[in-house]
Coordinates of C-alpha atoms in Angstrom, one line a residue:
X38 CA 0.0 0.0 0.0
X39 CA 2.9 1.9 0.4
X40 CA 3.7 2.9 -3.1
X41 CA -0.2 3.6 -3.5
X42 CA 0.1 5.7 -1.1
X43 CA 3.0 7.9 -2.4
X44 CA 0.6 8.7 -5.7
X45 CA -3.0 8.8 -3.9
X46 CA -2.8 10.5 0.0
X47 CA -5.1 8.1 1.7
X48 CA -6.4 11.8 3.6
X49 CA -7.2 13.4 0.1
X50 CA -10.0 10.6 -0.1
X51 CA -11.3 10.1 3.3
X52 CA -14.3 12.0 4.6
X53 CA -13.7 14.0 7.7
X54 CA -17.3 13.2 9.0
X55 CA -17.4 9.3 8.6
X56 CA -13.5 9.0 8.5
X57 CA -13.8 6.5 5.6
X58 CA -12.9 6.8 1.8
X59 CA -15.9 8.5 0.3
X60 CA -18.9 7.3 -0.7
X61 CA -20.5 9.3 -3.9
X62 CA -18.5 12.7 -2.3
X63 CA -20.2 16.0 -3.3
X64 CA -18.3 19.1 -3.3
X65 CA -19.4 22.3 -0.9
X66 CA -19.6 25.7 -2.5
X67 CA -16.4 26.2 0.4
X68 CA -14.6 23.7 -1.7
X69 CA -14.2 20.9 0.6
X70 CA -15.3 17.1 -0.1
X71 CA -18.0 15.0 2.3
X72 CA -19.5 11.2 1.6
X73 CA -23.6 12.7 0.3
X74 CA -24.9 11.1 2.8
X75 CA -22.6 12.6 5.5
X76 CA -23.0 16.1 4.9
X77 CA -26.5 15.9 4.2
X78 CA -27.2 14.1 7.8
X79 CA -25.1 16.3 9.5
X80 CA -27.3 19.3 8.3
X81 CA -30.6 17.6 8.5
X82 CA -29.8 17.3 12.3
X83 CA -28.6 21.3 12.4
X84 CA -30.2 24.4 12.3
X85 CA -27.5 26.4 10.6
X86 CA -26.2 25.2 7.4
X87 CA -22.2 25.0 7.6
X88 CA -19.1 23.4 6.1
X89 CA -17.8 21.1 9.1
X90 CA -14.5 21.9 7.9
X91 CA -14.0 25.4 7.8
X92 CA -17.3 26.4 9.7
X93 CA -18.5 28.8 6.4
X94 CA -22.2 29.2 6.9
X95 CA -24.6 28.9 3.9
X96 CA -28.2 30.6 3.4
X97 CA -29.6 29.2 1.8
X98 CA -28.9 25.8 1.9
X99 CA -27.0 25.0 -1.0
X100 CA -28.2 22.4 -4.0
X101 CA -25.0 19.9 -4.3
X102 CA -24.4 16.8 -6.9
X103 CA -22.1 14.0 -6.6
X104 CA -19.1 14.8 -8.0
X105 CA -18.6 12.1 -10.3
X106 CA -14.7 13.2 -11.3
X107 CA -14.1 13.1 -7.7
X108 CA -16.3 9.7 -7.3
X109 CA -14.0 7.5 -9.8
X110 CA -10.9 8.1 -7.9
X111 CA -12.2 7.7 -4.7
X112 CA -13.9 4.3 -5.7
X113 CA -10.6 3.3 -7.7
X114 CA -8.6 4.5 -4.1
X115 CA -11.1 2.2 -2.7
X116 CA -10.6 -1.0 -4.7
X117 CA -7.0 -0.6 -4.4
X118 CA -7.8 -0.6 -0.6
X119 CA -10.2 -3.7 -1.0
X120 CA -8.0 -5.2 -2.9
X121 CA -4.5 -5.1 -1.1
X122 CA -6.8 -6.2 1.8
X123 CA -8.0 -9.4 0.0
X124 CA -4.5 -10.4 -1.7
X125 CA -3.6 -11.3 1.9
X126 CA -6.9 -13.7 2.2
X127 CA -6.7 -17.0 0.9
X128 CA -6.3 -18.0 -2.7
X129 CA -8.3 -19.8 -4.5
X130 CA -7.5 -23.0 -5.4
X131 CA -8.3 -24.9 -8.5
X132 CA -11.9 -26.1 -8.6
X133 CA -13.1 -23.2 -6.3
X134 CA -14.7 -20.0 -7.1
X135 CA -12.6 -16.9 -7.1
X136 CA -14.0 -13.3 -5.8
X137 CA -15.2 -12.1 -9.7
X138 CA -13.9 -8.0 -7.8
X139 CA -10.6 -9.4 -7.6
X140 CA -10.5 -11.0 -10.8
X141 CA -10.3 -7.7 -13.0
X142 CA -7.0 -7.3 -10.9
X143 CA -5.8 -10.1 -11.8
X144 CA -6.1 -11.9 -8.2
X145 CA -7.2 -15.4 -7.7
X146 CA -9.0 -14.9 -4.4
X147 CA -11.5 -17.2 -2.7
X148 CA -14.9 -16.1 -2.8
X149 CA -16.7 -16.1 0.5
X150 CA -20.7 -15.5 -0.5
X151 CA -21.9 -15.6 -3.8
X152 CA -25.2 -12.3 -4.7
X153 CA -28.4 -13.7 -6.4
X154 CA -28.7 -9.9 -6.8
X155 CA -25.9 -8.5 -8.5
X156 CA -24.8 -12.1 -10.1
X157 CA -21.2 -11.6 -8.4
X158 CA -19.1 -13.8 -6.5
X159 CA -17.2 -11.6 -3.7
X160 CA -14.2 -12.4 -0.9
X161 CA -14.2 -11.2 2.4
X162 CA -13.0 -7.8 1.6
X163 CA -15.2 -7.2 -1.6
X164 CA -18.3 -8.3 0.5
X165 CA -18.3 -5.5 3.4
X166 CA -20.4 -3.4 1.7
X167 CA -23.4 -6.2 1.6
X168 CA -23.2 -6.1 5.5
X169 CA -23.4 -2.8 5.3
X170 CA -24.9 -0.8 3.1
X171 CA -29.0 -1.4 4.1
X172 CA -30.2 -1.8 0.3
X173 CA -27.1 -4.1 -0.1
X174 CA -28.4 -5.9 2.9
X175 CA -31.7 -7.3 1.1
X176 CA -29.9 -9.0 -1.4
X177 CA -29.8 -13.0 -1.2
X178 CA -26.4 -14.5 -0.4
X179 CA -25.5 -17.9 -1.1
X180 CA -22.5 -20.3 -0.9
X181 CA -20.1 -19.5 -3.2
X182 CA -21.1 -20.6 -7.0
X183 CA -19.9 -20.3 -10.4
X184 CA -21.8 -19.6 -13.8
X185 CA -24.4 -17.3 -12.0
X186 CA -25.9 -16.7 -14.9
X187 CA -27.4 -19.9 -15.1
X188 CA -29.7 -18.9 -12.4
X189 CA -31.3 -16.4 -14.5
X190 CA -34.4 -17.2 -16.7
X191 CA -33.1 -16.6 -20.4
X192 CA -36.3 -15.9 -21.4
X193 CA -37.5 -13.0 -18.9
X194 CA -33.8 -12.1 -17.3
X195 CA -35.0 -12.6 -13.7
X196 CA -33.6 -14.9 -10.8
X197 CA -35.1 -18.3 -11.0
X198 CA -36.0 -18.3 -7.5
X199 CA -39.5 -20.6 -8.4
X200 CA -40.2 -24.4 -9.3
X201 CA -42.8 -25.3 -11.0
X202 CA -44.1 -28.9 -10.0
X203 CA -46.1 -29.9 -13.2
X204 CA -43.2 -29.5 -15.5
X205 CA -40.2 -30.1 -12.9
X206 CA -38.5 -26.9 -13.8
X207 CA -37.1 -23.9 -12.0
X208 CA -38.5 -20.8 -13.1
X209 CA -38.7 -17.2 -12.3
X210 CA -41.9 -15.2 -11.0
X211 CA -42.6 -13.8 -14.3
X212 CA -42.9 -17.3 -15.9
X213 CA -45.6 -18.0 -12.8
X214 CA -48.1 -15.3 -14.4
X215 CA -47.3 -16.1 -18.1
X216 CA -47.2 -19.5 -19.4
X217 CA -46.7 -21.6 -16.0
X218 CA -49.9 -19.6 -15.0
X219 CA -52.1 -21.8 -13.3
X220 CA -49.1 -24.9 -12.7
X221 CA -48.4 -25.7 -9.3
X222 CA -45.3 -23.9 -7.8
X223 CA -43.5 -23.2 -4.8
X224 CA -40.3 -21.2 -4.0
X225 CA -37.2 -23.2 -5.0
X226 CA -36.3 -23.0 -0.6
X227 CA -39.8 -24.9 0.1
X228 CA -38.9 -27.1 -3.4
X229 CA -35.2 -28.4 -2.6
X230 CA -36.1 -28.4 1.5
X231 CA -38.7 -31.5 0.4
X232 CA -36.0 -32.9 -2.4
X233 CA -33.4 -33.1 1.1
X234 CA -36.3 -35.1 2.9
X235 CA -36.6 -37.6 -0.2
X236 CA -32.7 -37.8 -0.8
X237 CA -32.7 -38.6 3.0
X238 CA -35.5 -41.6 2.2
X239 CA -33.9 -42.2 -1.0
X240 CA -29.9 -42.2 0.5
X241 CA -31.7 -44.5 3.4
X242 CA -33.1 -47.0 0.1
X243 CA -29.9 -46.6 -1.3
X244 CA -27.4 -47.6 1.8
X245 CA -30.1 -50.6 2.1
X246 CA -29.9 -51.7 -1.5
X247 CA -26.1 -51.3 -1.1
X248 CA -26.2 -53.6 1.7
X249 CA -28.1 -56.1 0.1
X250 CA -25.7 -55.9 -2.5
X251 CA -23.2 -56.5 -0.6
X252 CA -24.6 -59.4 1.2
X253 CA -25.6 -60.6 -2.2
X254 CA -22.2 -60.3 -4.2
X255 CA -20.5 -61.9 -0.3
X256 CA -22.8 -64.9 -0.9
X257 CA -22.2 -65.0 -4.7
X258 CA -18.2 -65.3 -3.6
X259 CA -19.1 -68.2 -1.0
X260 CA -20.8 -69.8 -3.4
X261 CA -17.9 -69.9 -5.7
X262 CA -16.0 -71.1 -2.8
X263 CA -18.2 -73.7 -2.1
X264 CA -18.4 -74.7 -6.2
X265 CA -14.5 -74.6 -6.2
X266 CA -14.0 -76.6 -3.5
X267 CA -16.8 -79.0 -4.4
X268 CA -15.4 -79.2 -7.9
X269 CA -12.1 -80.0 -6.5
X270 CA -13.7 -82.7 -4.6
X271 CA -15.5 -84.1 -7.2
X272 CA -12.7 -84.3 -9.5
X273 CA -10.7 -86.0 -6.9
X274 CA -13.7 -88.4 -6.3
X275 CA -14.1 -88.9 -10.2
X276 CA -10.4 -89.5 -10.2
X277 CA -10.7 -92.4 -7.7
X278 CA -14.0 -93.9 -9.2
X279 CA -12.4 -94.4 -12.6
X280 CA -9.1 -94.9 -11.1
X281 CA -11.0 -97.7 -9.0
X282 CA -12.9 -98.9 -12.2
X283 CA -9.3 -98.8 -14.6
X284 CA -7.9 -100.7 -11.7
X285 CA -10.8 -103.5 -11.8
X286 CA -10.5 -103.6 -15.7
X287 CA -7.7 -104.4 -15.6
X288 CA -7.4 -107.0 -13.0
X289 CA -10.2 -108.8 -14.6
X290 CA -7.8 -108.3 -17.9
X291 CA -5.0 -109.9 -15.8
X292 CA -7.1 -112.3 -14.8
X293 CA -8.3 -113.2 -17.9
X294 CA -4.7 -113.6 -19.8
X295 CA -3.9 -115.7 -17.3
X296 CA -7.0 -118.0 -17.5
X297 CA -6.2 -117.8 -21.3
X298 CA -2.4 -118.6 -21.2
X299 CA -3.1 -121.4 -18.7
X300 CA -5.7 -122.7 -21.3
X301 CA -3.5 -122.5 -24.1
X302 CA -0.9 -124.4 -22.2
X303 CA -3.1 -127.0 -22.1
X304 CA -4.2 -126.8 -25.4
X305 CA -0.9 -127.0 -26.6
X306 CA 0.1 -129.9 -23.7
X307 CA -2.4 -131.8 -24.6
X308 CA -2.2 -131.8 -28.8
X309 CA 1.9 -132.6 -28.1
X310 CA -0.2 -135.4 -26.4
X311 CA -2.3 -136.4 -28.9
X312 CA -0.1 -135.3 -32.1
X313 CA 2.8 -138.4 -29.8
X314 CA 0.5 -140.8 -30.0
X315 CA -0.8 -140.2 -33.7
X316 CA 2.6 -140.4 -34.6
X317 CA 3.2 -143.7 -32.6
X318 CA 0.5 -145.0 -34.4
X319 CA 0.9 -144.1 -38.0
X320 CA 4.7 -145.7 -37.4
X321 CA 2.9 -148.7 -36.1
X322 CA 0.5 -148.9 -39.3
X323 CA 3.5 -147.8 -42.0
X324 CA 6.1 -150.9 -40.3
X325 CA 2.8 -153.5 -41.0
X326 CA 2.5 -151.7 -44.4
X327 CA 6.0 -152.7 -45.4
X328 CA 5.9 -156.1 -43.0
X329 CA 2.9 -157.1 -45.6
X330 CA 4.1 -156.0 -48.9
X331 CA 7.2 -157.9 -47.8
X332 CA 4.6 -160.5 -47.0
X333 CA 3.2 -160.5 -50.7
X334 CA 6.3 -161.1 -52.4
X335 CA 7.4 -164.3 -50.2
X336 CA 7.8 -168.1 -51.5
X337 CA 7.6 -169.0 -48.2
X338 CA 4.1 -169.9 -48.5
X339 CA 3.9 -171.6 -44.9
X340 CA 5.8 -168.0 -43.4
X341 CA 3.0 -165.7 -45.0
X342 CA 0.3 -167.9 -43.2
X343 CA 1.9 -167.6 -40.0
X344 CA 2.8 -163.9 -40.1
X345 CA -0.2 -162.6 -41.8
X346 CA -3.2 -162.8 -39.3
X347 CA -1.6 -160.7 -36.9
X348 CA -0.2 -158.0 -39.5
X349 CA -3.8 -157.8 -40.7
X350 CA -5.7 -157.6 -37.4
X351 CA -6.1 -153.4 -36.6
X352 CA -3.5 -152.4 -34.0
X353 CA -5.6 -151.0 -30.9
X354 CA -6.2 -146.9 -31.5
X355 CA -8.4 -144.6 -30.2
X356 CA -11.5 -142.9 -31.4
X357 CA -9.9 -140.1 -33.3
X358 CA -12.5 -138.5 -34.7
X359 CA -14.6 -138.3 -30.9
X360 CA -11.1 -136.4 -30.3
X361 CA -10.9 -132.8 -30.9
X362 CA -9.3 -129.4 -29.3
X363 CA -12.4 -126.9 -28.7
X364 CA -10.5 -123.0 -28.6
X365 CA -13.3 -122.3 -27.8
X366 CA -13.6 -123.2 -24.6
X367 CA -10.6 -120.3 -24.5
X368 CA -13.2 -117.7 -25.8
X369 CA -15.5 -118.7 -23.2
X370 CA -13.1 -117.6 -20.8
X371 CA -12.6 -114.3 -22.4
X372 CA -16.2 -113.9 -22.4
X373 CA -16.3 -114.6 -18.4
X374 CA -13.9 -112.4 -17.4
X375 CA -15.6 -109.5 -19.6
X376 CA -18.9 -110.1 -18.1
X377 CA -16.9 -109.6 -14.9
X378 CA -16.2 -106.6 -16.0
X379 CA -19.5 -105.6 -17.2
X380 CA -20.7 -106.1 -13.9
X381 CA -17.8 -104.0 -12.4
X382 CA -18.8 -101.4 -14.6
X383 CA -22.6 -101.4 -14.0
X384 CA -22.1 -101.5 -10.4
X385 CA -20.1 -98.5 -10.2
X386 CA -22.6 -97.0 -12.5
X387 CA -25.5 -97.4 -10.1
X388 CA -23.2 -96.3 -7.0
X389 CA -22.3 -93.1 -9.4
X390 CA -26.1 -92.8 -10.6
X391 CA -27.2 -92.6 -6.8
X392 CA -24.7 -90.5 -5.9
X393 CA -25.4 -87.8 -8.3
X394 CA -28.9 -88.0 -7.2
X395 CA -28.0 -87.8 -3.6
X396 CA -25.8 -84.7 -4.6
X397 CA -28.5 -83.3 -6.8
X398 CA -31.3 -83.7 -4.1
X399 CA -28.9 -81.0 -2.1
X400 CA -30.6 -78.4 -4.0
X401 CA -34.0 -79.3 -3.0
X402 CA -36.1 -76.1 -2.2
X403 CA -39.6 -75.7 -0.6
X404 CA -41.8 -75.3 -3.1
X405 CA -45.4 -74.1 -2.0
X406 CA -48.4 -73.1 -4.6
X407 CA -49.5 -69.7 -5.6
X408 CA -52.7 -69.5 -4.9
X409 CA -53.0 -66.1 -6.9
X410 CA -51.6 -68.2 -10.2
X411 CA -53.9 -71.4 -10.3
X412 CA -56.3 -71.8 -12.6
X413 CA -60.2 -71.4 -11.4
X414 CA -60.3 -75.1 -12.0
X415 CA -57.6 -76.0 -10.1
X416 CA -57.7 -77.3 -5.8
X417 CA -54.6 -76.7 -3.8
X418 CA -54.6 -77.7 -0.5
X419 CA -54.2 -75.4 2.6
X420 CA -50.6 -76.2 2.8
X421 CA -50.5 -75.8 -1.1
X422 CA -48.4 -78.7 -1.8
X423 CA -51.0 -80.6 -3.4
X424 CA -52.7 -79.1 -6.7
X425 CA -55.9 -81.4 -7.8
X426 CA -58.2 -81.0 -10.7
X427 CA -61.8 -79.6 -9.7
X428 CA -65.1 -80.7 -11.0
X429 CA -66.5 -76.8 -11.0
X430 CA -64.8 -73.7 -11.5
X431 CA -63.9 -71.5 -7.9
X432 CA -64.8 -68.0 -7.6
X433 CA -61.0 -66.1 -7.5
X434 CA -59.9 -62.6 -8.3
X435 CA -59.2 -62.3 -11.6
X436 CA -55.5 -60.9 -12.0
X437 CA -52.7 -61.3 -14.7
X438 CA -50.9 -63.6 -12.8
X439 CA -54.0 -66.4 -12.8
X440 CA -53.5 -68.8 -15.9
X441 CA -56.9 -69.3 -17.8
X442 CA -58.0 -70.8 -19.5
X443 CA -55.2 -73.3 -19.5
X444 CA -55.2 -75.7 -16.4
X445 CA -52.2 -74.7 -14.5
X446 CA -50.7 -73.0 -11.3
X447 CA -46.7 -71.9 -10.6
X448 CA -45.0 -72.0 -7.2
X449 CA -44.9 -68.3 -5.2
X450 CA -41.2 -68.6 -5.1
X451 CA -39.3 -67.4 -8.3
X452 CA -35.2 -68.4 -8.9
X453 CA -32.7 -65.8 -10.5
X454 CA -29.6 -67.9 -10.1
X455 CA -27.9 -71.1 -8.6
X456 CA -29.9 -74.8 -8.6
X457 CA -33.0 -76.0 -7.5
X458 CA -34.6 -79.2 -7.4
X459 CA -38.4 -80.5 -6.3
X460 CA -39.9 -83.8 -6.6
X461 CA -43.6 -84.3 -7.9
X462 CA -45.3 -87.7 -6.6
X463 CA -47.3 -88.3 -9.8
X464 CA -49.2 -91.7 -8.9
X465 CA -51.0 -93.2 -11.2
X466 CA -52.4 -89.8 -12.7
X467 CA -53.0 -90.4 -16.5
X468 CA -52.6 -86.8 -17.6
X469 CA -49.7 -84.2 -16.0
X470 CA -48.0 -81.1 -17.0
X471 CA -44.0 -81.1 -14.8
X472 CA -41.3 -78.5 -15.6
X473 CA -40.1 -74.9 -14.8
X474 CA -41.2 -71.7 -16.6
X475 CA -40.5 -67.8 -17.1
X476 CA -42.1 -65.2 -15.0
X477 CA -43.3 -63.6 -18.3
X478 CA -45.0 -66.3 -19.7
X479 CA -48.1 -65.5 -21.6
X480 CA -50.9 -66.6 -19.0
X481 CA -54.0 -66.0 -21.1
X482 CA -55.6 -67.6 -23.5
X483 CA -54.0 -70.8 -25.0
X484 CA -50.7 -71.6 -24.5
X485 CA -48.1 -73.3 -27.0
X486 CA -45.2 -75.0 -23.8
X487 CA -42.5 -74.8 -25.7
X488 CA -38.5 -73.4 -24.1
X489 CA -39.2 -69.9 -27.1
X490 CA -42.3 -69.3 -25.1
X491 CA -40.2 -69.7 -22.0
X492 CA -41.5 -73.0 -20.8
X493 CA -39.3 -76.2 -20.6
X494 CA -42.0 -78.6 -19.4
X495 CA -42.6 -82.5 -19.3
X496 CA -46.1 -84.4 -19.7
X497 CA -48.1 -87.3 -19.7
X498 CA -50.9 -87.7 -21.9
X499 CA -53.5 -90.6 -21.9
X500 CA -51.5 -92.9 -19.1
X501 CA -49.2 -94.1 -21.3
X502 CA -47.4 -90.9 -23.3
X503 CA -44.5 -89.0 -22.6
X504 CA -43.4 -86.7 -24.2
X505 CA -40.7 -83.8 -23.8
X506 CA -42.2 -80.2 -25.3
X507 CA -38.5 -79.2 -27.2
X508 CA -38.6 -78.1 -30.3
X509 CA -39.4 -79.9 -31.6
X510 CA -40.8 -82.2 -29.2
X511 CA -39.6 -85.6 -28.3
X512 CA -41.6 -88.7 -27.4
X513 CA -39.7 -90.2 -24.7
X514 CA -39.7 -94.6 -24.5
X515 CA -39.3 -95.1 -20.8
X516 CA -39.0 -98.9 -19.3
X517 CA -40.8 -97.6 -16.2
X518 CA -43.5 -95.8 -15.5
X519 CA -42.3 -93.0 -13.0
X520 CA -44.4 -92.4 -9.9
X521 CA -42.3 -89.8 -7.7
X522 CA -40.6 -86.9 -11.0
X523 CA -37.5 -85.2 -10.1
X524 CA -37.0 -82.1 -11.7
X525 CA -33.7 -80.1 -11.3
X526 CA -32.5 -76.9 -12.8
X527 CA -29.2 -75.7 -13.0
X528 CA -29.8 -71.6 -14.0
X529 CA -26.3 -70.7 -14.9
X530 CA -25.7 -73.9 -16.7
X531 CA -28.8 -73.7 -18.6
X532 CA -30.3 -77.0 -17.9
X533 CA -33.6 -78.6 -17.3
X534 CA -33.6 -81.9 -15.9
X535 CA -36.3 -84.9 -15.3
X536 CA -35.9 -88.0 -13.6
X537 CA -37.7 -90.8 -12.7
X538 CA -36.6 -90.9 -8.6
X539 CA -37.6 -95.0 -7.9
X540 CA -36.0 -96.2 -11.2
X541 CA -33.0 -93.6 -10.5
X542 CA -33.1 -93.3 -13.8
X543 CA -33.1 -90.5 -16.7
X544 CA -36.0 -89.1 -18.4
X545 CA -35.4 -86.0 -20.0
X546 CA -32.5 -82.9 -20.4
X547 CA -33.1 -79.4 -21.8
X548 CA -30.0 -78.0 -22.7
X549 CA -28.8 -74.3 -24.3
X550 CA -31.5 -73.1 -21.9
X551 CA -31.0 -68.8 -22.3
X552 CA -32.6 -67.9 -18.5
X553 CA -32.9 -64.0 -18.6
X554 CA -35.2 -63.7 -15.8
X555 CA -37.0 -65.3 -12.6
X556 CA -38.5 -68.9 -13.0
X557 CA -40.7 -70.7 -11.3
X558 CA -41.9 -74.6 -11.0
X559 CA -44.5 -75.2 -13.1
X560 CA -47.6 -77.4 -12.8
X561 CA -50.3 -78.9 -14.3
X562 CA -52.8 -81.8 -13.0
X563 CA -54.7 -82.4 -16.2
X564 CA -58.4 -83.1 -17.4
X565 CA -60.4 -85.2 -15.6
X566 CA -60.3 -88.0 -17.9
X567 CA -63.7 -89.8 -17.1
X568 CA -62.8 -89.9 -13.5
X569 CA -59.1 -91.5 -13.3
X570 CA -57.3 -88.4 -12.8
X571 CA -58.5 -87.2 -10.0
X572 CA -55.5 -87.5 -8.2
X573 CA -53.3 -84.3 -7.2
X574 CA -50.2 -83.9 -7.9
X575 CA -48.7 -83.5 -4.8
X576 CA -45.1 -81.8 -3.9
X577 CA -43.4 -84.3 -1.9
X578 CA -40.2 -83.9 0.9
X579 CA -36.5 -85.1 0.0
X580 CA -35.5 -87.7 2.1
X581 CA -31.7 -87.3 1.4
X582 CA -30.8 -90.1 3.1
X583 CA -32.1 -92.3 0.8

């Protein structure tokens, strides 16, 4: 300030009334300077008219103006006052809003308040005339913000300082008598004080959807601690099972050589045998051939009469052609020791095939009716694990949810992940509907159960025909006839599977299943069919222990 000083006296700008740097100064006819509203309160509360300076009197009361030569320097004294003042505040650093006064000096200061009025961002020093001056006083202060304009309407140049509710915009009073006449609208204070109490509801929504987030995404990660430690158990167990069934292959192989080798021992033992004494024999027969034709060219008439009965007589020899070596008697064996192995292998199949059903009755889930789905035709019980076929239609609320006028009912629970299985007892019903479906099934009017129209269902149809609805569908040959139906779904996998529980056995897979949303078990217990499907179906516990 120094150096300001030495070119602008700080006295040659201060009033000698108010001791402060003048405020619109006005010049006496005297020649001496006073803030207007100085020197005209200082003779408003006098009855002589003087210069409080120099004490010359004035009658009349002399007319004075604002000196507006005088006026520029002493505001320019006074920014340069301000302004030295606020270079020792705080800057601004990046990001915040700077004093928009201080700014045309070049000086990054930190605005304190922010005018709705004049549409300026002040500091601390720039801002002492708002707690001041009383007109200055009305104006609206706010937390310091940047691109004030943008408070303005751009249609009528006035503070937005309104909301209207029926088009969720801010506008400004004008726009409340024009075209937002008659819309319903509030002050943007009453406005953003009932936004705060929603945010508070909806932060409140928000922290509890977070949390069940988080307790959702810590249970997906157990589960994948769970699948990755079950998978590593099963491969070890798959491991050992075919290790255990390699192992019996090929001791029953073992087994089998040997019983082969030792049989073609014999074989051979026994033709050496055989191939000795043919041998013996033929010599036998070729030493009476010669003996004989010896015989037959004699003189010795009375020699060939002796010697000839016995040369002619058969030597003793066996029943060669009762004699034989059978190799197959060797294929036999072969045959044995496969069938041993054949029952090795269908052993371990039916200890594998129970396992897995053991392992896939883990996933069993309670299953209970929805009342608000079933068809008017349709009886559940109070428990709602049994769904029957009625003889008259019940009076129910009609919603979307109900199925008509196709005979079925879903289960209240819906599945967005993971596996489930539930197990349908079935009986001796002639005509069922078994399977899983999409929440956003079409449930009025006739349905076409196929997995494009987001059902991947089962059924019976006239006691005796099964059939899986694929597309296209199949027409399953089963040996059994199930009574108890298993039906498991693995959502990530894309699977839906069928099986006949009492058999353990097999009946039908969907594969390349795209779930996108919730589904649900899906039943259906049929037409009456003259009175021998009356039967429910009935949702039936897991005994895992079985």
């Amino acid at each position: 300030m120094a150096s300001s000083a030495n070119m602008l006296p700080e006295k040659q700008f201060q009033c000698t009334i108010c001791q402060q740097v003048f405020t619109d100064p006005v010049t006496t006819p005297c020649g001496h300077n006073f803030c207007q509203v100085c020197i005209q309160n200082t003779w408003n509360s006098s009855d002589v008219c003087q210069c409080p300076t120099c004490n010359k009197s004035f009658t009349p009361r002399p007319e004075i103006s604002i000196n507006t030569a005088f006026k520029e320097l002493s505001d320019t004294f006074r920014n340069i006052i301000v302004c030295s003042s606020a270079s020792l505040l705080s800057t601004a650093k990046p990001g915040e809003v700077v004093c928009d006064v201080c700014a045309t000096t070049s000086l990054q200061v930190k605005a304190l308040k922010s005018c709705l009025v004049c549409l300026t961002s002040y500091c601390e020093a720039h801002l002492e005339p708002h707690r001041r001056v009383a007109t200055l006083k009305l104006h609206k202060l706010i937390e310091p913000a940047k691109n004030l304009q943008d408070r303005m309407c751009k249609k009528h140049e006035r503070l937005l300082e309104m909301f209207c509710r029926d088009e969720q915009k801010c506008v400004c009073r004008f726009c409340t008598e024009t075209e937002h006449k008659g819309h319903g609208a509030v002050t943007i204070e009453d406005e953003s004080a009932g936004r705060k109490v929603q945010m508070k509801e909806t932060k409140e929504d928000f922290q509890q959807m977070i949390q069940e987030r988080l307790k959702k995404m810590e249970e997906i990660k157990n589960c994948l601690k769970h699948s990755t430690m079950s998978a590593e158990k099963e491969m070890k167990e798959s491991d050992r099972l075919f290790a255990s069934l390699i192992r019996s292959i090929e001791e029953r192989q073992t087994e089998a050589r040997t019983e082969i080798d030792r049989k073609q021992k014999a074989a051979e033992t026994r033709s050496k045998e055989l191939i000795d004494e043919l041998q013996a024999e033929i010599a036998e027969l070729q030493r009476r051939n010669a003996e004989m034709e010896e015989l037959r060219n004699t003189e010795d008439h009375l020699h060939l009469l002796q010697r000839s009965p016995s040369l002619m007589s058969p030597p003793p020899t066996k029943e060669w052609m009762e004699i034989s070596v059978h190799p197959e008697l060797i294929v036999g064996t072969a045959r044995k020791a496969l069938s041993k192995v054949d029952d090795t292998v269908k052993n371990e199949l039916d200890r594998l095939k129970t396992e897995e059903m053991k392992k896939m009755q883990k996933y069993a889930v309670d299953v209970v009716l929805d009342p608000d789905t079933a068809h008017p035709n349709i009886v559940l019980s109070l428990d709602g694990k049994q769904a029957g076929r009625g003889e008259l239609l019940h009076i129910v609320p009609d919603n979307p949810q109900r199925f008509d006028p196709v005979i079925c009912v879903v289960g209240k629970r819906g599945f967005l992940s993971g596996r489930f299985f539930f197990q349908v007892a079935v009986g001796t019903k002639t005509f069922w509907d078994l399977g899983v479906v999409k929440e956003s099934v079409n449930r009025k009017g006739m349905i076409t159960s196929k997995p494009e129209n987001g059902y991947w269902t089962v059924r019976l149809r006239s006691g005796d025909e099964y059939r899986a609805l694929d597309s296209p569908s199949v027409l399953l040959t089963l040996k059994e006839k199930p009574q108890i139906v298993g039906v498991f779904t693995d959502y990530e996998e894309g699977t839906v599977s069928f099986f006949n529980l009492e058999a353990r056995s097999h009946i039908y897979t969907f594969t390349g299943c795209l779930f996108t949303e919730r589904i649900f078990p899906f039943f259906s217990p049929g037409v009456l069919d003259d009175g021998k499907n009356t039967a429910p179906l009935v949702i039936t516990a897991v005994n895992h222990d079985s």
